Amino acid sequence: PDEESPSGTIAAATTTYQVGDFEKAAGMYMKLFNTWPNHRFAAYSMYMMAECLASQKKYKEAIALNKTLVAKYPDSKMAVRAFYRAGCLLAGHMKQPDAALLVFNEITKKYPDTSTAQDAAFNIAAIYLIRGNVEQAKAWFTTILMKNPTGHRAESAKKNLSELNN
């Protein structure tokens, strides 16, 4: 692919990422972002830079970059994805469930009608469940069902509620 065009650079960076050369891929995504910051691939390239960092276990940097993406491109479809990924990294790799709860709560408020909001609500319920706060977990599982009874998290929420009520 032609690495002197946005689509060529994205293709080359994606291939490099897929073969596991995360450092080189990050550089390629950064080149795309720096060369064409207003291109439709800019937010995606920023997201993928964060994924490259996370793949190198540079979680703090990945979280910071994802939050920067949300601030710089709040209306892009990558913003909600980046915000969610930051929450997952905080909860999982950084072992910071309180910080993750803040992020997930923000997602449910800022992007309420997205499938990512359902995922965020499910993660909130899971964090409360892990902490032994059954009532809060039930409340979030119930919210998922009320907001979107046919959504992709509905069956799991229903099953969890059923188990918690028995």
Tab-separated table of C-alpha atoms in Angstrom:
chain	number	residue	atom	x	y	z
A	1	PRO	CA	0.000	0.000	0.000
A	2	ASP	CA	0.970	3.606	-0.600
A	3	GLU	CA	2.110	4.931	2.783
A	4	GLU	CA	1.942	8.493	1.478
A	5	SER	CA	-1.862	8.517	1.592
A	6	PRO	CA	-4.180	8.185	4.590
A	7	SER	CA	-5.720	4.943	3.331
A	8	GLY	CA	-2.308	3.478	2.469
A	9	THR	CA	-0.916	4.415	5.862
A	10	ILE	CA	-3.937	2.961	7.685
A	11	ALA	CA	-3.642	-0.279	5.692
A	12	ALA	CA	0.081	-0.617	6.410
A	13	ALA	CA	-0.388	0.241	10.093
A	14	THR	CA	-3.229	-2.279	10.424
A	15	THR	CA	-1.121	-5.047	8.886
A	16	THR	CA	1.783	-4.151	11.179
A	17	TYR	CA	-0.546	-4.197	14.209
A	18	GLN	CA	-1.998	-7.570	13.182
A	19	VAL	CA	1.437	-9.187	13.040
A	20	GLY	CA	2.127	-7.909	16.557
A	21	ASP	CA	4.709	-5.176	15.913
A	22	PHE	CA	2.873	-2.740	18.181
A	23	GLU	CA	5.676	-0.212	18.506
A	24	LYS	CA	6.081	0.149	14.737
A	25	ALA	CA	2.297	0.185	14.222
A	26	ALA	CA	1.943	2.949	16.831
A	27	GLY	CA	4.459	5.036	14.890
A	28	MET	CA	2.514	4.510	11.684
A	29	TYR	CA	-0.788	5.442	13.300
A	30	MET	CA	0.912	8.495	14.820
A	31	LYS	CA	2.228	9.497	11.378
A	32	LEU	CA	-1.299	9.313	9.998
A	33	PHE	CA	-2.679	11.365	12.871
A	34	ASN	CA	0.075	14.003	12.698
A	35	THR	CA	0.014	14.268	8.892
A	36	TRP	CA	-3.765	14.272	8.438
A	37	PRO	CA	-5.328	15.349	11.793
A	38	ASN	CA	-8.658	16.254	10.175
A	39	HIS	CA	-8.984	13.124	8.061
A	40	ARG	CA	-11.827	10.695	8.805
A	41	PHE	CA	-9.194	8.149	9.960
A	42	ALA	CA	-7.636	10.526	12.532
A	43	ALA	CA	-9.739	9.485	15.533
A	44	TYR	CA	-9.395	5.825	14.566
A	45	SER	CA	-5.622	6.141	14.278
A	46	MET	CA	-5.516	7.732	17.727
A	47	TYR	CA	-7.614	4.872	19.116
A	48	MET	CA	-5.286	2.331	17.518
A	49	MET	CA	-2.234	4.129	18.954
A	50	ALA	CA	-3.825	3.584	22.375
A	51	GLU	CA	-4.437	-0.080	21.518
A	52	CYS	CA	-0.764	-0.422	20.559
A	53	LEU	CA	0.216	1.068	23.930
A	54	ALA	CA	-2.144	-1.285	25.782
A	55	SER	CA	-0.691	-4.228	23.844
A	56	GLN	CA	2.735	-3.176	25.141
A	57	LYS	CA	1.318	-3.070	28.698
A	58	LYS	CA	1.623	0.737	28.773
A	59	TYR	CA	-1.821	1.058	30.329
A	60	LYS	CA	-1.509	4.552	31.838
A	61	GLU	CA	-0.441	5.962	28.486
A	62	ALA	CA	-3.231	4.085	26.682
A	63	ILE	CA	-5.834	5.430	29.112
A	64	ALA	CA	-4.507	8.983	28.753
A	65	LEU	CA	-4.539	8.761	24.952
A	66	ASN	CA	-8.086	7.369	24.933
A	67	LYS	CA	-9.253	10.217	27.169
A	68	THR	CA	-7.495	12.708	24.871
A	69	LEU	CA	-9.334	11.196	21.902
A	70	VAL	CA	-12.658	11.663	23.709
A	71	ALA	CA	-11.803	15.323	24.374
A	72	LYS	CA	-10.532	16.013	20.839
A	73	TYR	CA	-13.206	14.096	18.890
A	74	PRO	CA	-16.234	13.962	21.248
A	75	ASP	CA	-18.708	13.402	18.406
A	76	SER	CA	-16.782	10.702	16.567
A	77	LYS	CA	-17.919	7.116	16.834
A	78	MET	CA	-14.451	6.311	18.175
A	79	ALA	CA	-14.962	8.570	21.212
A	80	VAL	CA	-17.414	6.290	22.979
A	81	ARG	CA	-15.274	3.263	22.134
A	82	ALA	CA	-12.113	4.953	23.455
A	83	PHE	CA	-13.873	6.066	26.628
A	84	TYR	CA	-15.145	2.527	27.221
A	85	ARG	CA	-11.695	1.079	26.599
A	86	ALA	CA	-10.213	3.501	29.150
A	87	GLY	CA	-12.749	2.263	31.710
A	88	CYS	CA	-11.921	-1.368	30.972
A	89	LEU	CA	-8.188	-0.721	31.313
A	90	LEU	CA	-8.786	1.102	34.611
A	91	ALA	CA	-10.915	-1.726	35.999
A	92	GLY	CA	-8.885	-4.640	34.668
A	93	HIS	CA	-5.218	-3.838	34.274
A	94	MET	CA	-4.899	-0.849	36.605
A	95	LYS	CA	-7.088	-2.366	39.357
A	96	GLN	CA	-8.845	1.000	39.834
A	97	PRO	CA	-12.551	0.103	39.992
A	98	ASP	CA	-13.559	3.489	41.453
A	99	ALA	CA	-12.001	5.330	38.526
A	100	ALA	CA	-13.588	2.822	36.139
A	101	LEU	CA	-17.008	3.372	37.735
A	102	LEU	CA	-16.687	7.112	37.041
A	103	VAL	CA	-15.860	6.447	33.384
A	104	PHE	CA	-18.633	3.865	32.919
A	105	ASN	CA	-21.184	6.141	34.610
A	106	GLU	CA	-20.150	9.006	32.343
A	107	ILE	CA	-20.639	6.778	29.281
A	108	THR	CA	-24.192	5.866	30.369
A	109	LYS	CA	-24.973	9.585	30.685
A	110	LYS	CA	-23.135	10.934	27.620
A	111	TYR	CA	-23.988	8.141	25.179
A	112	PRO	CA	-27.193	6.640	26.649
A	113	ASP	CA	-28.600	5.149	23.462
A	114	THR	CA	-25.507	3.233	22.377
A	115	SER	CA	-24.693	-0.431	22.803
A	116	THR	CA	-21.542	0.763	24.572
A	117	ALA	CA	-23.736	2.352	27.251
A	118	GLN	CA	-25.268	-1.094	27.818
A	119	ASP	CA	-21.765	-2.561	28.130
A	120	ALA	CA	-20.783	0.195	30.555
A	121	ALA	CA	-23.910	-0.382	32.668
A	122	PHE	CA	-23.166	-4.112	32.695
A	123	ASN	CA	-19.604	-3.418	33.867
A	124	ILE	CA	-20.924	-1.146	36.621
A	125	ALA	CA	-23.203	-3.966	37.785
A	126	ALA	CA	-20.279	-6.407	37.643
A	127	ILE	CA	-18.043	-4.140	39.728
A	128	TYR	CA	-20.773	-3.780	42.348
A	129	LEU	CA	-21.320	-7.541	42.304
A	130	ILE	CA	-17.598	-8.232	42.804
A	131	ARG	CA	-17.651	-5.817	45.736
A	132	GLY	CA	-20.602	-7.665	47.269
A	133	ASN	CA	-22.991	-4.753	46.764
A	134	VAL	CA	-25.836	-6.942	45.487
A	135	GLU	CA	-28.524	-4.241	45.652
A	136	GLN	CA	-26.531	-1.834	43.466
A	137	ALA	CA	-25.751	-4.662	41.020
A	138	LYS	CA	-29.454	-5.570	40.819
A	139	ALA	CA	-30.353	-1.924	40.234
A	140	TRP	CA	-27.959	-1.734	37.263
A	141	PHE	CA	-29.081	-5.052	35.789
A	142	THR	CA	-32.665	-3.790	36.086
A	143	THR	CA	-31.706	-0.518	34.383
A	144	ILE	CA	-30.204	-2.462	31.469
A	145	LEU	CA	-33.460	-4.399	31.033
A	146	MET	CA	-35.665	-1.331	31.359
A	147	LYS	CA	-33.625	0.771	28.908
A	148	ASN	CA	-33.244	-1.913	26.258
A	149	PRO	CA	-35.118	-5.166	26.927
A	150	THR	CA	-33.954	-6.637	23.609
A	151	GLY	CA	-30.393	-5.274	23.687
A	152	HIS	CA	-27.292	-7.412	23.506
A	153	ARG	CA	-26.846	-7.323	27.303
A	154	ALA	CA	-30.504	-8.052	28.158
A	155	GLU	CA	-30.252	-11.855	28.406
A	156	SER	CA	-27.189	-11.701	30.650
A	157	ALA	CA	-28.781	-9.012	32.812
A	158	LYS	CA	-31.964	-11.120	33.116
A	159	LYS	CA	-29.944	-14.231	34.038
A	160	ASN	CA	-27.907	-12.332	36.646
A	161	LEU	CA	-31.038	-10.811	38.171
A	162	SER	CA	-32.692	-14.210	38.349
A	163	GLU	CA	-29.648	-15.706	40.105
A	164	LEU	CA	-29.374	-12.773	42.517
A	165	ASN	CA	-33.058	-12.978	43.417
A	166	ASN	CA	-32.848	-16.710	44.290
